[in-house]
């Protein structure tokens, strides 16, 4: 519980938008707090999306989406290098499934060029086959966008938060903002874990950003939840090199085939308006629509290769565009709201704009000479050559203990993730992929729990999957758990 503290900026919401805004503000001599309702950052739309860094040809010229998408895309290579986040600039192909769709590719090329997307060109039969041998024989041409990429979205949010905290930002997790009180010179942001008196508020609460706005009587926008289902294949299936889009229809970019930056293939998403903002269900109907559509692009993909599925919910605003602006109630409140797709791509550019808006509203941005934007590099044991692996084990024997067999994740990597901020089973899974492979944690989850318990100094009964209420063990049989762990960790 924090007492009431005084700060310059409170960011509400720790998705990719809030965490990158926090990191951007940590460049300056400011007191910044990020308040998040979940146990860790990045568990909203940020962890449940397609992970595509869009090129920027989909959105209408002049829209906020087009502007921030193209600007954000250009910032990705350097950002992911600084934060050591998995990112691949593998390119995007928007594919014509019949000769009649080729003129539509021309339209999107022209639109992308207006938006400032570099390198767009149309590729035809032979070149297309060479780029993507597994595409359906009925595909005739494609729009190639070489600046498109894929990123590990949760990794990005966690890395941005870690770097922001290293540069002085405070994180208040498991603290839903419940009320906001207006003061003469700012606001009091109220949470069950204490209140924060602040001069400026950044509203980055995703699906709940309109609810936050209502707390200070701002009704200037409304969020409609729109669900997207995604299906993930085992790593042994690698059928495409580029991210494959169909020609879009009137309401959506269509169903995609995505080679993720972590080495899986993923297909999806659907786009369905839903009543509940927490509707994360996957459905038989969604599965069928996705497979019917994907088979027109890559016929060899079979449902038997799927290892898991999930759904994310987009925060679509009634403006049909991002809401990146001051609240009409006060210039001391900046909305970063309605950030549906391509929000992940746009996030680094939105973070810059957030700082610019706060400056214009009177916040002094004095550079902090101690700021360091480079995160301590992460060891990804399975990607290293044998000689480097052996050297690591020599130096730290827990690199020799493989905890997650599917993804080859070592005990040392899990300990490092916890030292960087992981507090839960999901926090470990999304950071280092223990439990993200073929068996989905069937083998390693008890071992991860044991390591969390040991490193955090909490009983096994207090280890949660994703925060309070998701405890996995009711009664701790100490001897049994200890023996199982010792026997199962492979040295
Ligand atoms: C299925 C799907 C596919 C997508 N694919 C792509 C893609 O390929 N490329 C792309 O660019 N974009 C994509 N997007 C969009 C992208 O995921 C979002 O634009 C982005 O994640 C939005 O980030 P955010 O920080 O605004 O929201 P979120 O990640 O939802 O974060 C909001 C945070 O606010 C917190 N919060 C809410 N209420 C409160 C409160 N009262 N107090 C404290 N905290 C609170 C939440 O817990 C959450 O952590 C996709 C989205 C979906 C759903």
Coordinates of C-alpha atoms and ligand atoms in Angstrom, one line a residue:
X1 CA 0.0 0.0 0.0
X2 CA 1.5 3.4 -1.0
X3 CA 0.5 6.5 1.1
X4 CA -0.8 9.4 -0.9
X5 CA 2.3 10.5 -2.9
X6 CA 2.9 13.5 -5.1
X7 CA 4.0 13.0 -8.7
X8 CA 4.3 14.8 -12.0
X9 CA 2.6 12.2 -14.3
X10 CA 0.3 9.2 -13.7
X11 CA 0.0 6.8 -16.6
X12 CA -3.1 4.6 -16.3
X13 CA -2.7 1.3 -18.1
X14 CA 0.4 -0.8 -18.7
X15 CA -0.1 -2.1 -22.2
X16 CA 2.3 -1.5 -25.0
X17 CA 1.0 2.1 -25.2
X18 CA 1.4 2.9 -21.5
X19 CA 4.7 1.2 -21.0
X20 CA 6.3 2.8 -24.1
X21 CA 5.0 6.2 -23.0
X22 CA 6.5 5.5 -19.5
X23 CA 9.8 4.7 -21.1
X24 CA 9.7 7.9 -23.2
X25 CA 9.0 10.1 -20.2
X26 CA 11.8 8.4 -18.3
X27 CA 14.2 10.3 -20.5
X28 CA 13.4 13.4 -18.5
X29 CA 13.8 14.7 -15.0
X30 CA 10.2 13.8 -13.9
X31 CA 8.4 11.7 -11.3
X32 CA 6.3 9.2 -13.3
X33 CA 4.1 6.4 -12.0
X34 CA 2.4 3.8 -14.1
X35 CA -0.7 2.3 -12.5
X36 CA -1.9 -1.1 -13.8
X37 CA -4.9 -3.2 -12.6
X38 CA -3.3 -6.5 -13.4
X39 CA -0.5 -8.2 -11.6
X40 CA 1.9 -7.5 -14.4
X41 CA 2.0 -5.2 -17.5
X42 CA 1.0 -6.3 -21.0
X43 CA -1.9 -8.6 -20.2
X44 CA -4.5 -6.7 -22.1
X45 CA -4.7 -6.5 -25.9
X46 CA -1.0 -6.3 -25.9
X47 CA -0.5 -10.0 -25.1
X48 CA -3.3 -11.3 -27.4
X49 CA -2.7 -9.9 -30.9
X50 CA -1.1 -10.9 -34.2
X51 CA 2.3 -9.4 -33.4
X52 CA 2.6 -7.7 -36.8
X53 CA 4.6 -4.5 -37.3
X54 CA 2.4 -3.2 -40.2
X55 CA 3.9 -1.4 -43.1
X56 CA 1.2 1.2 -43.2
X57 CA -0.6 0.7 -46.5
X58 CA -4.0 -0.4 -45.1
X59 CA -5.2 2.8 -43.5
X60 CA -6.7 5.9 -45.2
X61 CA -4.2 8.8 -45.8
X62 CA -4.8 11.5 -43.3
X63 CA -6.0 9.2 -40.5
X64 CA -4.2 9.0 -37.2
X65 CA -3.8 5.3 -37.8
X66 CA -1.9 5.8 -41.1
X67 CA 0.3 8.5 -39.6
X68 CA 1.4 6.7 -36.4
X69 CA 1.6 3.3 -38.1
X70 CA 4.2 4.5 -40.7
X71 CA 6.1 6.5 -38.1
X72 CA 6.0 3.7 -35.6
X73 CA 7.1 1.1 -38.1
X74 CA 10.3 3.2 -38.8
X75 CA 11.1 3.3 -35.1
X76 CA 11.0 -0.4 -34.6
X77 CA 14.4 -1.7 -35.6
X78 CA 16.3 0.7 -33.3
X79 CA 13.8 0.3 -30.5
X80 CA 13.9 -3.5 -30.5
X81 CA 17.7 -3.4 -30.7
X82 CA 17.9 -1.1 -27.7
X83 CA 15.4 -3.1 -25.6
X84 CA 16.7 -6.5 -26.9
X85 CA 13.2 -7.7 -28.1
X86 CA 12.5 -10.4 -30.7
X87 CA 11.8 -8.6 -34.0
X88 CA 12.0 -9.7 -37.6
X89 CA 11.6 -7.5 -40.6
X90 CA 10.3 -10.3 -42.8
X91 CA 8.1 -8.3 -45.0
X92 CA 4.3 -8.4 -45.8
X93 CA 2.7 -9.8 -48.9
X94 CA -1.0 -8.9 -49.7
X95 CA -2.0 -11.6 -52.0
X96 CA -4.5 -11.5 -54.9
X97 CA -6.5 -14.7 -55.0
X98 CA -7.8 -14.1 -58.6
X99 CA -6.8 -11.8 -61.5
X100 CA -9.8 -9.6 -60.6
X101 CA -8.1 -8.7 -57.3
X102 CA -4.9 -7.3 -58.9
X103 CA -6.4 -3.8 -59.4
X104 CA -7.1 -3.7 -55.7
X105 CA -3.4 -4.3 -55.0
X106 CA -2.6 -1.2 -57.2
X107 CA -5.0 0.8 -55.1
X108 CA -3.3 -0.2 -51.9
X109 CA 0.1 0.5 -53.3
X110 CA -1.0 4.0 -54.2
X111 CA -2.6 4.4 -50.7
X112 CA 0.6 3.2 -49.1
X113 CA 2.8 5.5 -51.1
X114 CA 0.6 8.5 -50.1
X115 CA 1.1 7.4 -46.4
X116 CA 4.9 7.4 -47.0
X117 CA 5.4 3.6 -46.9
X118 CA 8.8 2.9 -48.6
X119 CA 9.6 0.1 -51.1
X120 CA 6.1 -1.0 -52.1
X121 CA 6.0 -3.1 -55.3
X122 CA 3.8 -5.7 -56.9
X123 CA 5.3 -9.1 -57.5
X124 CA 3.8 -11.6 -60.1
X125 CA 3.7 -15.3 -60.7
X126 CA 7.4 -16.6 -60.8
X127 CA 8.7 -14.1 -58.2
X128 CA 5.8 -14.8 -56.0
X129 CA 6.3 -18.6 -56.2
X130 CA 10.0 -18.1 -55.4
X131 CA 9.2 -15.9 -52.3
X132 CA 6.4 -18.2 -51.1
X133 CA 6.4 -21.7 -52.6
X134 CA 3.5 -22.9 -50.4
X135 CA 0.9 -20.3 -51.6
X136 CA -2.2 -21.6 -53.3
X137 CA -1.8 -22.1 -57.1
X138 CA -4.7 -19.7 -57.6
X139 CA -2.8 -16.7 -56.2
X140 CA -1.6 -14.6 -59.1
X141 CA 0.2 -11.5 -57.7
X142 CA 0.9 -9.8 -54.4
X143 CA 1.7 -6.4 -53.0
X144 CA 5.1 -6.7 -51.3
X145 CA 5.9 -4.3 -48.3
X146 CA 9.5 -5.0 -47.3
X147 CA 9.2 -2.8 -44.1
X148 CA 6.6 -5.0 -42.6
X149 CA 7.7 -7.2 -39.6
X150 CA 6.8 -9.2 -36.6
X151 CA 7.5 -8.6 -33.0
X152 CA 6.9 -10.4 -29.7
X153 CA 4.4 -7.9 -28.3
X154 CA 4.4 -9.0 -24.6
X155 CA 8.2 -9.0 -24.6
X156 CA 8.1 -5.5 -25.9
X157 CA 5.8 -4.2 -23.1
X158 CA 7.7 -6.0 -20.4
X159 CA 11.1 -4.7 -21.8
X160 CA 9.8 -1.1 -22.0
X161 CA 8.5 -1.3 -18.4
X162 CA 11.8 -2.8 -17.2
X163 CA 13.8 -0.1 -18.9
X164 CA 11.4 2.7 -17.7
X165 CA 11.8 1.3 -14.1
X166 CA 15.6 1.2 -14.5
X167 CA 15.3 4.9 -15.4
X168 CA 13.2 5.9 -12.4
X169 CA 9.5 5.2 -13.3
X170 CA 7.5 3.6 -10.5
X171 CA 5.1 0.7 -11.3
X172 CA 2.0 0.2 -9.1
X173 CA 0.6 -3.2 -10.2
X174 CA -2.7 -4.9 -9.1
X175 CA -4.1 -1.4 -8.6
X176 CA -7.2 -0.7 -10.6
X177 CA -7.9 3.1 -10.8
X178 CA -11.4 3.4 -9.3
X179 CA -11.8 7.2 -8.9
X180 CA -10.2 10.5 -10.0
X181 CA -10.7 13.6 -8.0
X182 CA -10.1 17.1 -9.4
X183 CA -7.8 19.4 -7.4
X184 CA -6.8 23.1 -8.0
X185 CA -3.4 22.1 -9.5
X186 CA -4.1 18.6 -10.7
X187 CA -5.8 15.4 -9.7
X188 CA -5.9 12.6 -7.1
X189 CA -5.9 9.2 -8.8
X190 CA -7.4 6.6 -6.4
X191 CA -6.6 2.9 -6.2
X192 CA -7.2 0.3 -3.5
X193 CA -3.4 0.4 -2.9
X194 CA -3.2 4.1 -2.3
X195 CA -3.7 7.5 -4.0
X196 CA -1.5 9.5 -6.3
X197 CA -1.6 13.2 -6.4
X198 CA -0.5 14.2 -9.9
X199 CA -0.3 17.2 -12.2
X200 CA -0.9 15.2 -15.4
X201 CA -2.7 12.0 -16.3
X202 CA -2.1 9.8 -19.4
X203 CA -5.1 7.6 -20.1
X204 CA -3.8 4.4 -21.7
X205 CA -6.4 2.0 -20.2
X206 CA -7.2 0.3 -23.5
X207 CA -10.6 -1.3 -23.4
X208 CA -11.4 0.6 -20.3
X209 CA -10.1 4.0 -21.4
X210 CA -13.7 5.4 -21.8
X211 CA -14.6 4.2 -18.3
X212 CA -11.5 6.1 -17.0
X213 CA -12.6 9.2 -19.0
X214 CA -16.1 9.0 -17.4
X215 CA -14.3 9.3 -13.9
X216 CA -13.7 12.9 -14.8
X217 CA -17.0 13.4 -16.7
X218 CA -15.4 13.2 -20.1
X219 CA -17.9 11.5 -22.6
X220 CA -16.0 12.5 -25.7
X221 CA -15.5 8.9 -27.0
X222 CA -16.8 5.4 -26.4
X223 CA -15.1 2.1 -26.8
X224 CA -16.7 -0.9 -28.5
X225 CA -15.0 -4.3 -27.9
X226 CA -14.1 -6.2 -31.0
X227 CA -12.8 -9.8 -30.5
X228 CA -10.2 -11.5 -32.6
X229 CA -9.4 -15.3 -32.4
X230 CA -6.0 -16.6 -33.2
X231 CA -4.7 -20.2 -33.7
X232 CA -1.0 -21.1 -33.1
X233 CA 0.9 -24.0 -34.8
X234 CA 3.7 -26.1 -33.5
X235 CA 7.2 -24.8 -34.5
X236 CA 7.8 -27.8 -36.8
X237 CA 5.3 -26.1 -39.2
X238 CA 6.9 -23.3 -41.0
X239 CA 5.1 -22.7 -44.3
X240 CA 5.6 -19.1 -45.1
X241 CA 8.4 -16.5 -44.9
X242 CA 6.4 -13.3 -45.1
X243 CA 3.3 -12.3 -43.3
X244 CA 0.5 -13.2 -45.8
X245 CA -2.6 -11.0 -46.0
X246 CA -5.5 -11.5 -48.4
X247 CA -7.0 -8.5 -50.1
X248 CA -9.2 -6.9 -47.3
X249 CA -12.9 -6.8 -47.3
X250 CA -15.0 -3.7 -46.2
X251 CA -14.7 -4.4 -42.5
X252 CA -11.4 -6.2 -41.8
X253 CA -7.9 -6.8 -43.0
X254 CA -8.9 -10.4 -43.3
X255 CA -7.4 -13.7 -42.0
X256 CA -3.6 -13.8 -42.1
X257 CA -0.9 -16.4 -42.0
X258 CA 1.8 -15.0 -39.7
X259 CA 5.3 -16.4 -39.2
X260 CA 5.8 -15.1 -35.6
X261 CA 9.1 -13.6 -34.4
X262 CA 9.3 -16.6 -32.0
X263 CA 9.3 -19.2 -34.8
X264 CA 5.7 -20.4 -34.9
X265 CA 3.1 -19.9 -37.6
X266 CA -0.2 -18.3 -36.4
X267 CA -3.4 -17.8 -38.2
X268 CA -6.2 -15.3 -37.5
X269 CA -7.7 -13.0 -36.4
X270 CA -11.5 -12.9 -36.7
X271 CA -13.1 -9.5 -36.0
X272 CA -16.4 -9.7 -34.2
X273 CA -18.1 -7.0 -32.1
X274 CA -18.8 -8.5 -28.6
X275 CA -20.9 -7.4 -25.6
X276 CA -18.3 -8.2 -22.9
X277 CA -14.9 -6.5 -22.8
X278 CA -13.4 -9.6 -21.2
X279 CA -14.8 -12.1 -23.7
X280 CA -11.6 -14.1 -24.5
X281 CA -13.4 -17.2 -25.7
X282 CA -12.5 -19.0 -28.9
X283 CA -15.3 -20.6 -30.8
X284 CA -16.0 -23.4 -33.3
X285 CA -17.4 -20.8 -35.7
X286 CA -14.3 -18.6 -35.5
X287 CA -12.1 -21.7 -36.0
X288 CA -14.1 -22.6 -39.1
X289 CA -14.1 -19.1 -40.6
X290 CA -10.3 -18.9 -40.1
X291 CA -9.6 -22.2 -41.7
X292 CA -11.9 -21.7 -44.6
X293 CA -10.2 -18.4 -45.4
X294 CA -6.6 -19.5 -44.8
X295 CA -7.0 -22.5 -47.1
X296 CA -7.5 -20.1 -50.0
X297 CA -4.0 -18.8 -49.3
X298 CA -2.0 -21.8 -47.9
X299 CA -3.9 -25.1 -48.6
X300 CA -1.3 -27.3 -46.8
X301 CA -2.1 -25.9 -43.3
X302 CA -3.9 -28.5 -41.3
X303 CA -5.6 -28.1 -37.9
X304 CA -3.7 -31.1 -36.6
X305 CA -0.6 -28.8 -36.1
X306 CA -2.4 -26.4 -33.7
X307 CA -1.0 -26.3 -30.2
X308 CA -3.1 -23.5 -28.7
X309 CA -5.6 -20.8 -29.4
X310 CA -6.5 -17.5 -27.8
X311 CA -8.6 -14.4 -28.4
X312 CA -7.8 -10.7 -27.8
X313 CA -10.2 -7.8 -27.7
X314 CA -9.6 -4.6 -29.7
X315 CA -10.6 -1.3 -28.2
X316 CA -12.4 0.3 -31.2
X317 CA -13.4 3.9 -30.6
X318 CA -16.6 5.5 -32.0
X319 CA -14.4 7.9 -33.9
X320 CA -13.2 5.1 -36.2
X321 CA -9.7 6.2 -35.4
X322 CA -7.1 6.5 -32.6
X323 CA -8.0 9.1 -29.9
X324 CA -4.6 10.8 -29.2
X325 CA -5.5 14.1 -27.8
X326 CA -6.2 16.2 -24.7
X327 CA -9.4 15.5 -22.8
X328 CA -11.9 18.3 -23.5
X329 CA -12.1 18.5 -19.7
X330 CA -8.5 19.5 -19.2
X331 CA -5.2 19.8 -21.1
X332 CA -3.6 18.1 -18.1
X333 CA -5.2 14.8 -19.3
X334 CA -3.9 13.1 -22.4
X335 CA -5.9 10.3 -24.0
X336 CA -4.0 7.5 -25.8
X337 CA -7.3 5.6 -26.4
X338 CA -9.1 3.7 -29.0
X339 CA -5.8 2.1 -29.9
X340 CA -7.0 -0.8 -32.0
X341 CA -4.9 -2.3 -34.8
X342 CA -2.3 -1.1 -35.9
X343 CA -1.7 0.1 -32.4
X344 CA 1.1 -2.2 -31.6
X345 CA 3.0 -0.9 -34.7
X346 CA 2.1 2.7 -33.9
X347 CA 3.0 2.5 -30.2
X348 CA 6.6 3.9 -30.4
X349 CA 5.4 7.0 -32.4
X350 CA 2.4 7.4 -30.0
X351 CA 4.8 7.5 -27.1
X352 CA 6.7 10.4 -28.7
X353 CA 3.4 12.2 -29.3
X354 CA 2.4 11.7 -25.7
X355 CA 5.5 13.5 -24.5
X356 CA 5.0 16.3 -27.1
X357 CA 1.4 16.8 -25.9
X358 CA 2.4 16.9 -22.2
X359 CA 5.1 19.4 -23.1
X360 CA 2.7 21.7 -24.9
X361 CA 0.3 21.5 -21.9
X362 CA 3.1 22.8 -19.6
X363 CA 5.1 19.9 -18.4
X364 CA 8.8 20.7 -18.3
X365 CA 10.8 18.1 -20.2
X366 CA 14.3 18.5 -18.9
X367 CA 16.5 15.7 -20.3
X368 CA 17.9 13.4 -17.5
X369 CA 21.6 12.9 -18.3
X370 CA 21.5 9.5 -16.4
X371 CA 18.9 8.0 -18.8
X372 CA 20.1 4.8 -20.4
X373 CA 17.8 3.4 -23.1
X374 CA 19.6 0.2 -23.6
X375 CA 18.3 -2.8 -21.6
X376 CA 20.6 -5.3 -20.2
X377 CA 20.7 -8.0 -22.9
X378 CA 18.7 -11.2 -22.4
X379 CA 20.3 -14.6 -22.7
X380 CA 18.3 -16.8 -25.1
X381 CA 20.1 -20.1 -24.4
X382 CA 18.4 -22.1 -27.2
X383 CA 19.6 -19.7 -29.9
X384 CA 23.3 -19.9 -28.9
X385 CA 26.0 -22.1 -30.4
X386 CA 27.1 -25.1 -28.3
X387 CA 30.4 -23.5 -27.4
X388 CA 28.7 -20.5 -25.9
X389 CA 26.1 -22.7 -24.1
X390 CA 29.0 -24.7 -22.6
X391 CA 30.7 -21.5 -21.4
X392 CA 27.5 -20.3 -19.8
X393 CA 27.0 -23.6 -17.9
X394 CA 30.6 -23.4 -16.7
X395 CA 30.0 -20.0 -15.3
X396 CA 26.4 -20.7 -14.0
X397 CA 25.4 -24.4 -13.7
X398 CA 21.7 -23.5 -13.7
X399 CA 22.0 -22.8 -17.5
X400 CA 22.5 -26.6 -17.6
X401 CA 19.0 -27.3 -16.1
X402 CA 16.4 -27.4 -18.8
X403 CA 13.1 -26.6 -17.3
X404 CA 10.9 -26.2 -20.4
X405 CA 11.8 -29.0 -22.8
X406 CA 9.6 -27.8 -25.7
X407 CA 11.2 -24.4 -25.9
X408 CA 14.6 -25.3 -24.3
X409 CA 14.3 -22.7 -21.5
X410 CA 16.8 -23.0 -18.7
X411 CA 16.5 -22.4 -14.9
X412 CA 18.9 -19.5 -15.2
X413 CA 16.7 -17.7 -17.8
X414 CA 13.6 -18.1 -15.5
X415 CA 15.5 -16.7 -12.5
X416 CA 16.6 -13.8 -14.7
X417 CA 13.0 -13.2 -15.8
X418 CA 11.9 -13.0 -12.1
X419 CA 14.8 -10.7 -11.3
X420 CA 13.5 -8.4 -14.2
X421 CA 10.0 -8.3 -12.8
X422 CA 8.1 -11.6 -13.5
X423 CA 5.8 -12.3 -10.6
X424 CA 3.5 -15.1 -12.0
X425 CA 3.5 -18.2 -14.1
X426 CA 2.2 -16.2 -17.1
X427 CA 4.8 -13.5 -16.4
X428 CA 7.5 -16.1 -16.8
X429 CA 5.8 -17.7 -19.8
X430 CA 5.5 -14.5 -21.8
X431 CA 9.0 -13.3 -21.0
X432 CA 11.0 -16.5 -21.6
X433 CA 8.5 -18.9 -23.2
X434 CA 8.6 -21.5 -20.5
X435 CA 5.2 -23.2 -21.1
X436 CA 4.6 -21.6 -24.5
X437 CA 5.6 -24.7 -26.6
X438 CA 4.0 -27.9 -27.8
X439 CA 2.9 -29.2 -24.3
X440 CA 1.8 -25.8 -23.1
X441 CA 3.4 -26.1 -19.7
X442 CA 2.2 -29.7 -19.0
X443 CA 5.7 -30.6 -18.0
X444 CA 7.3 -27.5 -16.8
X445 CA 4.6 -25.6 -14.9
X446 CA 5.3 -27.3 -11.5
X447 CA 9.0 -26.5 -11.9
X448 CA 8.3 -22.9 -12.8
X449 CA 6.1 -22.6 -9.8
X450 CA 8.8 -24.0 -7.6
X451 CA 11.4 -21.5 -8.9
X452 CA 8.9 -18.6 -8.5
X453 CA 8.3 -19.7 -4.9
X454 CA 12.0 -19.9 -4.1
X455 CA 13.0 -16.7 -5.8
X456 CA 10.1 -14.6 -4.5
X457 CA 10.3 -16.1 -1.0
X458 CA 6.6 -17.1 -1.0
X459 CA 4.9 -20.4 -0.3
X460 CA 3.9 -22.5 -3.3
X461 CA 0.3 -21.8 -2.4
X462 CA 0.8 -18.1 -3.0
X463 CA 2.2 -18.6 -6.6
X464 CA -0.4 -17.6 -9.1
X465 CA -1.0 -18.0 -12.8
X466 CA -2.0 -14.4 -13.4
X467 CA -2.4 -12.6 -10.0
X468 CA -4.7 -12.9 -7.0
X469 CA -7.4 -15.5 -7.4
X470 CA -5.5 -17.7 -9.8
X471 CA -3.5 -19.7 -7.3
X472 CA -2.7 -23.2 -8.6
X473 CA -2.0 -25.1 -5.4
X474 CA -4.4 -25.2 -2.4
X475 CA -2.4 -27.3 0.0
X476 CA 1.4 -27.6 -0.1
X477 CA 2.8 -31.1 0.4
X478 CA 6.4 -29.9 0.7
X479 CA 8.2 -33.2 0.5
X480 CA 6.3 -34.4 -2.6
X481 CA 6.8 -31.1 -4.5
X482 CA 10.5 -31.0 -3.6
X483 CA 11.1 -34.6 -4.7
X484 CA 9.3 -34.1 -8.0
X485 CA 11.2 -31.0 -8.8
X486 CA 14.6 -32.6 -8.1
X487 CA 13.8 -35.6 -10.2
X488 CA 12.4 -33.7 -13.2
X489 CA 14.9 -31.0 -13.8
X490 CA 17.3 -32.4 -16.3
X491 CA 20.9 -31.5 -15.7
Ligands
LIG1 C1 -6.8 -9.9 -32.1 C2 -5.9 -8.7 -32.2 C3 -4.9 -8.6 -33.2 C4 -4.1 -7.5 -33.3 N1 -3.1 -7.5 -34.2 C5 -2.3 -6.4 -34.3 C6 -1.1 -6.5 -35.1 O1 -0.8 -7.5 -35.7 N2 -0.4 -5.3 -35.2 C7 -0.7 -4.2 -34.6 O2 -0.1 -3.2 -34.8 N3 -1.8 -4.1 -33.7 C8 -2.5 -5.2 -33.5 N4 -3.6 -5.2 -32.7 C9 -3.8 -4.0 -31.9 C10 -2.9 -4.0 -30.6 O3 -2.9 -5.2 -29.9 C11 -3.4 -2.8 -29.7 O4 -3.5 -1.7 -30.5 C12 -2.4 -2.6 -28.6 O5 -2.1 -3.7 -27.9 C13 -3.1 -1.6 -27.6 O6 -2.3 -1.4 -26.5 P1 -2.9 -0.6 -25.3 O7 -1.8 -0.4 -24.4 O8 -3.7 0.6 -25.7 O9 -4.0 -1.6 -24.6 P2 -3.8 -2.8 -23.6 O10 -2.7 -3.7 -24.0 O11 -5.2 -3.4 -23.5 O12 -3.5 -2.1 -22.3 C14 -4.4 -1.4 -21.5 C15 -4.0 -1.7 -20.0 O13 -4.8 -0.9 -19.2 C16 -5.1 -1.6 -18.0 N5 -6.2 -1.0 -17.4 C17 -7.5 -1.0 -17.8 N6 -8.3 -0.4 -16.9 C18 -7.5 0.0 -15.9 C19 -7.7 0.6 -14.6 N7 -9.0 1.0 -14.3 N8 -6.7 0.9 -13.8 C20 -5.4 0.5 -14.1 N9 -5.2 -0.2 -15.3 C21 -6.2 -0.4 -16.2 C22 -5.3 -3.0 -18.5 O14 -5.2 -4.0 -17.5 C23 -4.2 -3.1 -19.6 O15 -3.0 -3.7 -19.1 C24 -4.4 -6.4 -32.5 C25 -5.4 -6.4 -31.5 C26 -6.1 -7.6 -31.4 C27 -7.1 -7.7 -30.2

